[in-house]
Amino acid sequence: MFDRSIPVIGFHTRLYAHEGTGAMIRLIEEGLVPCGINTLILEYLPVFRCFPEYSMGTVTFEDARRITDVCREHGIRVVPLFPCHSHQAIPGTNYEPYPLLKKNPEFMETPENLNSGKRWPYQHMPCWCSSNDDIYKYVFPMIDEMAEACRADTVHIGMDELLYIGRCPRCKGKDPAKLYAHTIKTLHDHLKGKGLDTMIWGDRLLPSLQMGYTMWEGDRSGIYRAIDLEEITKDLIICDWHYDFHSHGYPSIEYWLTRGFFMIPAVWVDPKQAKHLFLHAQEGVFLGNMYDWPGTMGGVLFTHWSALTEEKTDLILKGIRGEKTDDDDEANQVGLVIAALKDKAAGIHFD
């Protein structure tokens, strides 16, 4: 199970292709290890052994195992990320749905958006039907295979930015909160039965209007009410991402802590915003200790959303060294954020 006694200094990235394996290992050895990163959330597009016809990319079981073994040599745990419910599209392909949904449109919440000519965000947000549990005959073996390849004690199941829910004939008229909670519970219970913890992005459980967040950072569809349902258990690990600067602060930090969750704030490309968020997270630690809040501010997570390549690795490493490039590339910016926060992150402690 996920060791919650050690503060997380985490890094998230995407790996689309077998050819990126060497770049990932170089980034681990030259960048993540010197920065004290102890957790790698690896969102990769796998070649599945269980269902080769539904493979998402060209990263093999052996590639994921090789990366994992390098991480383990340096004390870094690997958490594979398998996007569930939302984001059911292959990045970099004009949002082509995953093969599982494309070949089985009965699993889709909005199959009418396929080949409809509609622009973003329709094609950006294909998602699976919350009421058709037949999908788990495929999803469970896929997740299990990724967990095995990564020698994982935890799996990140995504669940973020879900916009289309309760629309298909199976789901129409049902409570979006209950639909979402059912999906999380189904996945959580399967993982728990395998001795694995469950990690999610927390945005759909946040009331965006009440907190002053955008519709991406929080929910506008009534999903957020699932937080009060018994299916949302306190053993979920929450990644609380916020990439915009909010002058009023980040009320979700207190929200998670007062409700008893282990939460990890996640930052992206803006060093100023990342420091601002982290300041509020540190205040959360102080207030939690003062008022005996049951939750834990679990560390910090640096996120990188492009496919990792040798070029991207070079840019991240330059950023970590404090070298800003002229092209304002995401990878370089992420490296700059790591450089700005890594010393503060290393000083987190649980009292």
PDB file of C-alpha atoms in Angstrom, residues 73-343:
ATOM      1  CA  GLU A  73      17.204   1.422  -7.632  1.00  0.00           C
ATOM      2  CA  HIS A  74      16.927   5.077  -6.628  1.00  0.00           C
ATOM      3  CA  GLY A  75      14.082   4.806  -4.136  1.00  0.00           C
ATOM      4  CA  ILE A  76      11.379   6.147  -6.463  1.00  0.00           C
ATOM      5  CA  ARG A  77       7.962   4.483  -6.483  1.00  0.00           C
ATOM      6  CA  VAL A  78       6.101   4.304  -9.803  1.00  0.00           C
ATOM      7  CA  VAL A  79       2.365   4.938  -9.968  1.00  0.00           C
ATOM      8  CA  PRO A  80       0.890   4.037 -13.372  1.00  0.00           C
ATOM      9  CA  LEU A  81      -1.905   6.320 -14.577  1.00  0.00           C
ATOM     10  CA  PHE A  82      -4.784   4.779 -16.523  1.00  0.00           C
ATOM     11  CA  PRO A  83      -7.355   7.487 -17.457  1.00  0.00           C
ATOM     12  CA  CYS A  84     -10.812   6.293 -16.427  1.00  0.00           C
ATOM     13  CA  HIS A  85     -14.273   7.628 -17.220  1.00  0.00           C
ATOM     14  CA  SER A  86     -13.037  10.856 -18.850  1.00  0.00           C
ATOM     15  CA  HIS A  87     -10.217  11.655 -21.277  1.00  0.00           C
ATOM     16  CA  GLN A  88     -10.854   8.527 -23.323  1.00  0.00           C
ATOM     17  CA  ALA A  89      -8.873   9.804 -26.294  1.00  0.00           C
ATOM     18  CA  ILE A  90      -5.334   9.268 -27.532  1.00  0.00           C
ATOM     19  CA  PRO A  91      -3.369  12.521 -27.160  1.00  0.00           C
ATOM     20  CA  GLY A  92      -1.764  13.810 -30.330  1.00  0.00           C
ATOM     21  CA  THR A  93      -4.306  12.127 -32.663  1.00  0.00           C
ATOM     22  CA  ASN A  94      -6.939  14.868 -32.930  1.00  0.00           C
ATOM     23  CA  TYR A  95      -8.556  13.218 -29.919  1.00  0.00           C
ATOM     24  CA  GLU A  96      -9.187   9.851 -31.505  1.00  0.00           C
ATOM     25  CA  PRO A  97     -11.098   7.734 -28.944  1.00  0.00           C
ATOM     26  CA  TYR A  98      -9.237   4.865 -27.373  1.00  0.00           C
ATOM     27  CA  PRO A  99      -9.584   1.682 -29.421  1.00  0.00           C
ATOM     28  CA  LEU A 100     -11.755   0.094 -26.712  1.00  0.00           C
ATOM     29  CA  LEU A 101     -14.421   2.780 -27.121  1.00  0.00           C
ATOM     30  CA  LYS A 102     -14.030   3.248 -30.838  1.00  0.00           C
ATOM     31  CA  LYS A 103     -14.608  -0.468 -31.489  1.00  0.00           C
ATOM     32  CA  ASN A 104     -17.329  -0.669 -28.824  1.00  0.00           C
ATOM     33  CA  PRO A 105     -19.343   2.580 -29.060  1.00  0.00           C
ATOM     34  CA  GLU A 106     -21.910   1.172 -26.625  1.00  0.00           C
ATOM     35  CA  PHE A 107     -19.347   2.018 -23.931  1.00  0.00           C
ATOM     36  CA  MET A 108     -19.347   5.719 -24.878  1.00  0.00           C
ATOM     37  CA  GLU A 109     -21.440   8.361 -23.156  1.00  0.00           C
ATOM     38  CA  THR A 110     -21.703  10.503 -26.308  1.00  0.00           C
ATOM     39  CA  PRO A 111     -21.063   8.291 -29.359  1.00  0.00           C
ATOM     40  CA  GLU A 112     -22.926  10.845 -31.475  1.00  0.00           C
ATOM     41  CA  ASN A 113     -19.876  13.108 -31.229  1.00  0.00           C
ATOM     42  CA  LEU A 114     -17.826  10.594 -33.217  1.00  0.00           C
ATOM     43  CA  ASN A 115     -17.214  11.921 -36.726  1.00  0.00           C
ATOM     44  CA  SER A 116     -19.775  14.656 -36.073  1.00  0.00           C
ATOM     45  CA  GLY A 117     -17.531  17.454 -37.257  1.00  0.00           C
ATOM     46  CA  LYS A 118     -17.894  19.140 -33.883  1.00  0.00           C
ATOM     47  CA  ARG A 119     -14.815  20.901 -32.636  1.00  0.00           C
ATOM     48  CA  TRP A 120     -13.141  21.040 -29.236  1.00  0.00           C
ATOM     49  CA  PRO A 121     -14.167  20.255 -26.527  1.00  0.00           C
ATOM     50  CA  TYR A 122     -16.497  17.571 -27.938  1.00  0.00           C
ATOM     51  CA  GLN A 123     -13.741  15.492 -29.494  1.00  0.00           C
ATOM     52  CA  HIS A 124     -11.414  16.378 -26.625  1.00  0.00           C
ATOM     53  CA  MET A 125     -13.673  14.834 -24.033  1.00  0.00           C
ATOM     54  CA  PRO A 126     -14.922  11.375 -25.058  1.00  0.00           C
ATOM     55  CA  CYS A 127     -15.876   9.491 -21.919  1.00  0.00           C
ATOM     56  CA  TRP A 128     -17.337   6.156 -21.028  1.00  0.00           C
ATOM     57  CA  CYS A 129     -20.887   5.434 -19.940  1.00  0.00           C
ATOM     58  CA  SER A 130     -21.247   5.351 -16.162  1.00  0.00           C
ATOM     59  CA  SER A 131     -23.982   2.695 -16.278  1.00  0.00           C
ATOM     60  CA  ASN A 132     -22.511   0.062 -18.595  1.00  0.00           C
ATOM     61  CA  ASP A 133     -20.398  -2.057 -16.256  1.00  0.00           C
ATOM     62  CA  ASP A 134     -19.492  -4.446 -19.064  1.00  0.00           C
ATOM     63  CA  ILE A 135     -16.555  -2.143 -19.760  1.00  0.00           C
ATOM     64  CA  TYR A 136     -14.793  -3.429 -16.638  1.00  0.00           C
ATOM     65  CA  LYS A 137     -14.297  -6.830 -18.282  1.00  0.00           C
ATOM     66  CA  TYR A 138     -11.664  -5.004 -20.308  1.00  0.00           C
ATOM     67  CA  VAL A 139     -10.573  -2.187 -18.002  1.00  0.00           C
ATOM     68  CA  PHE A 140      -9.742  -4.366 -14.984  1.00  0.00           C
ATOM     69  CA  PRO A 141      -7.250  -6.618 -16.826  1.00  0.00           C
ATOM     70  CA  MET A 142      -5.677  -3.553 -18.459  1.00  0.00           C
ATOM     71  CA  ILE A 143      -5.169  -1.818 -15.119  1.00  0.00           C
ATOM     72  CA  ASP A 144      -3.892  -5.011 -13.512  1.00  0.00           C
ATOM     73  CA  GLU A 145      -1.339  -5.446 -16.289  1.00  0.00           C
ATOM     74  CA  MET A 146      -0.041  -1.885 -15.903  1.00  0.00           C
ATOM     75  CA  ALA A 147       0.164  -2.298 -12.132  1.00  0.00           C
ATOM     76  CA  GLU A 148       2.162  -5.497 -12.555  1.00  0.00           C
ATOM     77  CA  ALA A 149       4.529  -3.924 -15.085  1.00  0.00           C
ATOM     78  CA  CYS A 150       5.190  -1.017 -12.695  1.00  0.00           C
ATOM     79  CA  ARG A 151       5.412  -3.190  -9.559  1.00  0.00           C
ATOM     80  CA  ALA A 152       2.842  -0.725  -8.230  1.00  0.00           C
ATOM     81  CA  ASP A 153       1.287  -0.355  -4.816  1.00  0.00           C
ATOM     82  CA  THR A 154      -1.029   2.383  -6.156  1.00  0.00           C
ATOM     83  CA  VAL A 155      -2.802   3.129  -9.435  1.00  0.00           C
ATOM     84  CA  HIS A 156      -3.876   6.590 -10.568  1.00  0.00           C
ATOM     85  CA  ILE A 157      -7.258   6.311 -12.312  1.00  0.00           C
ATOM     86  CA  GLY A 158      -7.577   9.895 -13.558  1.00  0.00           C
ATOM     87  CA  MET A 159     -11.300  10.839 -13.334  1.00  0.00           C
ATOM     88  CA  ASP A 160     -10.616  14.522 -14.155  1.00  0.00           C
ATOM     89  CA  GLU A 161     -12.377  17.111 -16.318  1.00  0.00           C
ATOM     90  CA  LEU A 162     -15.468  14.977 -16.841  1.00  0.00           C
ATOM     91  CA  LEU A 163     -17.992  17.123 -18.724  1.00  0.00           C
ATOM     92  CA  TYR A 164     -20.386  14.624 -20.301  1.00  0.00           C
ATOM     93  CA  ILE A 165     -22.286  12.540 -17.788  1.00  0.00           C
ATOM     94  CA  GLY A 166     -25.918  11.456 -17.502  1.00  0.00           C
ATOM     95  CA  ARG A 167     -26.608  11.994 -21.219  1.00  0.00           C
ATOM     96  CA  CYS A 168     -26.795   8.566 -22.849  1.00  0.00           C
ATOM     97  CA  PRO A 169     -30.018   6.456 -22.782  1.00  0.00           C
ATOM     98  CA  ARG A 170     -28.653   4.297 -19.938  1.00  0.00           C
ATOM     99  CA  CYS A 171     -27.681   7.277 -17.760  1.00  0.00           C
ATOM    100  CA  LYS A 172     -30.268   9.911 -18.664  1.00  0.00           C
ATOM    101  CA  GLY A 173     -32.218  11.120 -15.650  1.00  0.00           C
ATOM    102  CA  LYS A 174     -29.761   9.671 -13.129  1.00  0.00           C
ATOM    103  CA  ASP A 175     -27.929  11.773 -10.542  1.00  0.00           C
ATOM    104  CA  PRO A 176     -24.461  12.732 -11.913  1.00  0.00           C
ATOM    105  CA  ALA A 177     -23.002  12.510  -8.399  1.00  0.00           C
ATOM    106  CA  LYS A 178     -24.194   8.925  -7.984  1.00  0.00           C
ATOM    107  CA  LEU A 179     -22.969   7.970 -11.462  1.00  0.00           C
ATOM    108  CA  TYR A 180     -19.515   9.348 -10.730  1.00  0.00           C
ATOM    109  CA  ALA A 181     -19.409   7.784  -7.267  1.00  0.00           C
ATOM    110  CA  HIS A 182     -20.382   4.412  -8.715  1.00  0.00           C
ATOM    111  CA  THR A 183     -17.452   4.540 -11.135  1.00  0.00           C
ATOM    112  CA  ILE A 184     -14.944   5.451  -8.432  1.00  0.00           C
ATOM    113  CA  LYS A 185     -16.235   2.777  -6.062  1.00  0.00           C
ATOM    114  CA  THR A 186     -16.140   0.087  -8.754  1.00  0.00           C
ATOM    115  CA  LEU A 187     -12.525   0.889  -9.616  1.00  0.00           C
ATOM    116  CA  HIS A 188     -11.476   1.463  -6.001  1.00  0.00           C
ATOM    117  CA  ASP A 189     -12.963  -1.828  -4.812  1.00  0.00           C
ATOM    118  CA  HIS A 190     -11.233  -3.759  -7.585  1.00  0.00           C
ATOM    119  CA  LEU A 191      -7.864  -2.197  -6.754  1.00  0.00           C
ATOM    120  CA  LYS A 192      -8.353  -2.684  -3.025  1.00  0.00           C
ATOM    121  CA  GLY A 193      -9.063  -6.347  -3.677  1.00  0.00           C
ATOM    122  CA  LYS A 194      -5.649  -6.523  -5.352  1.00  0.00           C
ATOM    123  CA  GLY A 195      -3.969  -4.833  -2.373  1.00  0.00           C
ATOM    124  CA  LEU A 196      -3.571  -1.542  -4.259  1.00  0.00           C
ATOM    125  CA  ASP A 197      -4.397   2.040  -3.305  1.00  0.00           C
ATOM    126  CA  THR A 198      -6.367   4.402  -5.557  1.00  0.00           C
ATOM    127  CA  MET A 199      -5.218   7.874  -6.610  1.00  0.00           C
ATOM    128  CA  ILE A 200      -7.397  10.380  -8.498  1.00  0.00           C
ATOM    129  CA  TRP A 201      -7.364  13.951  -9.764  1.00  0.00           C
ATOM    130  CA  GLY A 202      -9.708  15.756  -7.382  1.00  0.00           C
ATOM    131  CA  ASP A 203     -11.283  18.434  -9.580  1.00  0.00           C
ATOM    132  CA  ARG A 204     -14.710  16.808 -10.152  1.00  0.00           C
ATOM    133  CA  LEU A 205     -15.311  16.681  -6.398  1.00  0.00           C
ATOM    134  CA  LEU A 206     -14.855  20.452  -6.024  1.00  0.00           C
ATOM    135  CA  PRO A 207     -17.766  22.949  -6.338  1.00  0.00           C
ATOM    136  CA  SER A 208     -16.169  25.411  -8.760  1.00  0.00           C
ATOM    137  CA  LEU A 209     -18.562  28.322  -8.243  1.00  0.00           C
ATOM    138  CA  GLN A 210     -18.287  28.191  -4.460  1.00  0.00           C
ATOM    139  CA  MET A 211     -14.491  28.015  -4.561  1.00  0.00           C
ATOM    140  CA  GLY A 212     -13.861  30.517  -7.343  1.00  0.00           C
ATOM    141  CA  TYR A 213     -12.311  27.930  -9.636  1.00  0.00           C
ATOM    142  CA  THR A 214     -12.763  27.484 -13.375  1.00  0.00           C
ATOM    143  CA  MET A 215     -14.994  24.746 -14.801  1.00  0.00           C
ATOM    144  CA  TRP A 216     -11.830  22.728 -15.443  1.00  0.00           C
ATOM    145  CA  GLU A 217     -10.471  22.960 -11.882  1.00  0.00           C
ATOM    146  CA  GLY A 218     -13.882  22.278 -10.360  1.00  0.00           C
ATOM    147  CA  ASP A 219     -17.257  20.826 -11.264  1.00  0.00           C
ATOM    148  CA  ARG A 220     -20.320  22.588 -12.706  1.00  0.00           C
ATOM    149  CA  SER A 221     -22.451  19.490 -13.389  1.00  0.00           C
ATOM    150  CA  GLY A 222     -23.476  18.406  -9.892  1.00  0.00           C
ATOM    151  CA  ILE A 223     -20.802  15.736  -9.703  1.00  0.00           C
ATOM    152  CA  TYR A 224     -19.140  17.437  -6.730  1.00  0.00           C
ATOM    153  CA  ARG A 225     -21.992  16.344  -4.452  1.00  0.00           C
ATOM    154  CA  ALA A 226     -20.525  12.833  -4.632  1.00  0.00           C
ATOM    155  CA  ILE A 227     -18.100  13.906  -1.892  1.00  0.00           C
ATOM    156  CA  ASP A 228     -20.878  13.299   0.635  1.00  0.00           C
ATOM    157  CA  LEU A 229     -21.723   9.796  -0.628  1.00  0.00           C
ATOM    158  CA  GLU A 230     -20.359   6.731   1.131  1.00  0.00           C
ATOM    159  CA  GLU A 231     -18.746   5.495  -2.076  1.00  0.00           C
ATOM    160  CA  ILE A 232     -16.125   8.253  -1.824  1.00  0.00           C
ATOM    161  CA  THR A 233     -13.934   6.700   0.833  1.00  0.00           C
ATOM    162  CA  LYS A 234     -11.281   8.529   2.821  1.00  0.00           C
ATOM    163  CA  ASP A 235      -8.530   6.182   1.672  1.00  0.00           C
ATOM    164  CA  LEU A 236      -8.567   7.789  -1.789  1.00  0.00           C
ATOM    165  CA  ILE A 237      -5.371   9.735  -2.524  1.00  0.00           C
ATOM    166  CA  ILE A 238      -6.308  13.110  -4.003  1.00  0.00           C
ATOM    167  CA  CYS A 239      -4.131  15.044  -6.459  1.00  0.00           C
ATOM    168  CA  ASP A 240      -5.423  18.615  -6.180  1.00  0.00           C
ATOM    169  CA  TRP A 241      -4.235  20.341  -9.364  1.00  0.00           C
ATOM    170  CA  HIS A 242      -4.448  24.099  -9.886  1.00  0.00           C
ATOM    171  CA  TYR A 243      -2.567  25.779 -12.704  1.00  0.00           C
ATOM    172  CA  ASP A 244      -4.163  29.256 -12.625  1.00  0.00           C
ATOM    173  CA  PHE A 245      -3.170  31.988 -10.174  1.00  0.00           C
ATOM    174  CA  HIS A 246      -5.999  32.553  -7.685  1.00  0.00           C
ATOM    175  CA  SER A 247      -5.476  35.702  -5.665  1.00  0.00           C
ATOM    176  CA  HIS A 248      -8.089  34.528  -3.153  1.00  0.00           C
ATOM    177  CA  GLY A 249      -6.096  31.394  -2.462  1.00  0.00           C
ATOM    178  CA  TYR A 250      -6.894  27.718  -3.006  1.00  0.00           C
ATOM    179  CA  PRO A 251      -9.852  26.764  -0.793  1.00  0.00           C
ATOM    180  CA  SER A 252      -9.745  23.148  -1.927  1.00  0.00           C
ATOM    181  CA  ILE A 253      -6.682  22.594   0.266  1.00  0.00           C
ATOM    182  CA  GLU A 254      -8.679  23.259   3.427  1.00  0.00           C
ATOM    183  CA  TYR A 255     -11.619  21.382   1.903  1.00  0.00           C
ATOM    184  CA  TRP A 256      -9.646  18.149   1.574  1.00  0.00           C
ATOM    185  CA  LEU A 257      -7.893  18.480   4.916  1.00  0.00           C
ATOM    186  CA  THR A 258     -11.035  19.145   6.935  1.00  0.00           C
ATOM    187  CA  ARG A 259     -12.693  16.160   5.286  1.00  0.00           C
ATOM    188  CA  GLY A 260      -9.885  13.782   6.192  1.00  0.00           C
ATOM    189  CA  PHE A 261      -8.186  13.069   2.855  1.00  0.00           C
ATOM    190  CA  PHE A 262      -4.521  12.583   2.019  1.00  0.00           C
ATOM    191  CA  MET A 263      -4.116  15.251  -0.661  1.00  0.00           C
ATOM    192  CA  ILE A 264      -1.194  16.270  -2.858  1.00  0.00           C
ATOM    193  CA  PRO A 265      -1.282  19.741  -4.471  1.00  0.00           C
ATOM    194  CA  ALA A 266      -0.185  19.641  -8.111  1.00  0.00           C
ATOM    195  CA  VAL A 267       1.546  22.440 -10.039  1.00  0.00           C
ATOM    196  CA  TRP A 268       2.506  22.967 -13.666  1.00  0.00           C
ATOM    197  CA  VAL A 269       4.505  25.626 -15.577  1.00  0.00           C
ATOM    198  CA  ASP A 270       4.325  28.926 -13.662  1.00  0.00           C
ATOM    199  CA  PRO A 271       6.908  29.303 -10.859  1.00  0.00           C
ATOM    200  CA  LYS A 272       5.058  32.274  -9.340  1.00  0.00           C
ATOM    201  CA  GLN A 273       1.737  30.425  -9.258  1.00  0.00           C
ATOM    202  CA  ALA A 274       3.396  27.233  -7.978  1.00  0.00           C
ATOM    203  CA  LYS A 275       4.991  29.111  -5.069  1.00  0.00           C
ATOM    204  CA  HIS A 276       1.644  30.784  -4.317  1.00  0.00           C
ATOM    205  CA  LEU A 277      -0.181  27.448  -4.236  1.00  0.00           C
ATOM    206  CA  PHE A 278       2.535  25.855  -2.134  1.00  0.00           C
ATOM    207  CA  LEU A 279       2.376  28.733   0.361  1.00  0.00           C
ATOM    208  CA  HIS A 280      -1.322  28.053   0.877  1.00  0.00           C
ATOM    209  CA  ALA A 281      -0.602  24.339   1.178  1.00  0.00           C
ATOM    210  CA  GLN A 282       1.915  25.059   3.935  1.00  0.00           C
ATOM    211  CA  GLU A 283      -0.689  27.193   5.689  1.00  0.00           C
ATOM    212  CA  GLY A 284      -2.967  24.167   5.444  1.00  0.00           C
ATOM    213  CA  VAL A 285      -0.387  22.088   7.305  1.00  0.00           C
ATOM    214  CA  PHE A 286      -0.134  24.721  10.033  1.00  0.00           C
ATOM    215  CA  LEU A 287      -3.899  25.109  10.400  1.00  0.00           C
ATOM    216  CA  GLY A 288      -4.416  21.367  10.289  1.00  0.00           C
ATOM    217  CA  ASN A 289      -2.033  20.920  13.195  1.00  0.00           C
ATOM    218  CA  MET A 290      -3.646  23.797  15.096  1.00  0.00           C
ATOM    219  CA  TYR A 291      -7.225  22.621  14.686  1.00  0.00           C
ATOM    220  CA  ASP A 292      -6.614  18.862  14.501  1.00  0.00           C
ATOM    221  CA  TRP A 293      -7.960  18.521  10.983  1.00  0.00           C
ATOM    222  CA  PRO A 294      -8.047  14.818  10.077  1.00  0.00           C
ATOM    223  CA  GLY A 295      -6.513  15.159   6.602  1.00  0.00           C
ATOM    224  CA  THR A 296      -2.885  15.352   5.461  1.00  0.00           C
ATOM    225  CA  MET A 297      -1.154  17.673   2.996  1.00  0.00           C
ATOM    226  CA  GLY A 298       0.885  14.928   1.408  1.00  0.00           C
ATOM    227  CA  GLY A 299       3.632  16.770  -0.475  1.00  0.00           C
ATOM    228  CA  VAL A 300       3.789  18.306  -3.945  1.00  0.00           C
ATOM    229  CA  LEU A 301       3.392  17.003  -7.502  1.00  0.00           C
ATOM    230  CA  PHE A 302       5.072  18.528 -10.559  1.00  0.00           C
ATOM    231  CA  THR A 303       3.142  17.776 -13.759  1.00  0.00           C
ATOM    232  CA  HIS A 304       4.325  17.595 -17.369  1.00  0.00           C
ATOM    233  CA  TRP A 305       1.659  17.042 -20.033  1.00  0.00           C
ATOM    234  CA  SER A 306       3.598  16.528 -23.265  1.00  0.00           C
ATOM    235  CA  ALA A 307       4.978  13.288 -24.644  1.00  0.00           C
ATOM    236  CA  LEU A 308       8.418  12.748 -23.179  1.00  0.00           C
ATOM    237  CA  THR A 309      11.197  12.674 -25.790  1.00  0.00           C
ATOM    238  CA  GLU A 310      14.943  13.254 -25.770  1.00  0.00           C
ATOM    239  CA  GLU A 311      14.321  16.900 -26.703  1.00  0.00           C
ATOM    240  CA  LYS A 312      11.785  17.363 -23.903  1.00  0.00           C
ATOM    241  CA  THR A 313      14.172  15.726 -21.459  1.00  0.00           C
ATOM    242  CA  ASP A 314      16.899  18.205 -22.420  1.00  0.00           C
ATOM    243  CA  LEU A 315      14.497  21.110 -21.836  1.00  0.00           C
ATOM    244  CA  ILE A 316      13.365  19.827 -18.442  1.00  0.00           C
ATOM    245  CA  LEU A 317      16.975  19.338 -17.355  1.00  0.00           C
ATOM    246  CA  LYS A 318      17.854  22.866 -18.468  1.00  0.00           C
ATOM    247  CA  GLY A 319      14.954  24.195 -16.418  1.00  0.00           C
ATOM    248  CA  ILE A 320      16.069  22.233 -13.360  1.00  0.00           C
ATOM    249  CA  ARG A 321      19.495  23.854 -13.746  1.00  0.00           C
ATOM    250  CA  GLY A 322      17.782  27.265 -13.907  1.00  0.00           C
ATOM    251  CA  GLU A 323      18.436  27.740 -17.635  1.00  0.00           C
ATOM    252  CA  LYS A 324      15.410  29.366 -19.277  1.00  0.00           C
ATOM    253  CA  THR A 325      15.146  28.754 -23.016  1.00  0.00           C
ATOM    254  CA  ASP A 326      13.843  31.227 -25.570  1.00  0.00           C
ATOM    255  CA  ASP A 327      11.011  29.082 -26.909  1.00  0.00           C
ATOM    256  CA  ASP A 328       8.923  29.166 -23.694  1.00  0.00           C
ATOM    257  CA  ASP A 329       8.486  25.401 -23.958  1.00  0.00           C
ATOM    258  CA  GLU A 330       6.305  23.582 -21.411  1.00  0.00           C
ATOM    259  CA  ALA A 331       9.061  21.110 -20.580  1.00  0.00           C
ATOM    260  CA  ASN A 332      11.548  23.863 -19.782  1.00  0.00           C
ATOM    261  CA  GLN A 333       8.931  25.702 -17.698  1.00  0.00           C
ATOM    262  CA  VAL A 334       8.223  22.547 -15.691  1.00  0.00           C
ATOM    263  CA  GLY A 335      11.939  22.249 -15.002  1.00  0.00           C
ATOM    264  CA  LEU A 336      11.981  25.851 -13.771  1.00  0.00           C
ATOM    265  CA  VAL A 337       9.075  25.110 -11.420  1.00  0.00           C
ATOM    266  CA  ILE A 338      10.928  22.090 -10.016  1.00  0.00           C
ATOM    267  CA  ALA A 339      13.994  24.273  -9.471  1.00  0.00           C
ATOM    268  CA  ALA A 340      11.866  26.898  -7.708  1.00  0.00           C
ATOM    269  CA  LEU A 341      10.151  24.482  -5.332  1.00  0.00           C
ATOM    270  CA  LYS A 342      12.345  21.427  -4.841  1.00  0.00           C
ATOM    271  CA  ASP A 343      14.127  22.763  -1.764  1.00  0.00           C
TER     272      ASP A 343
END
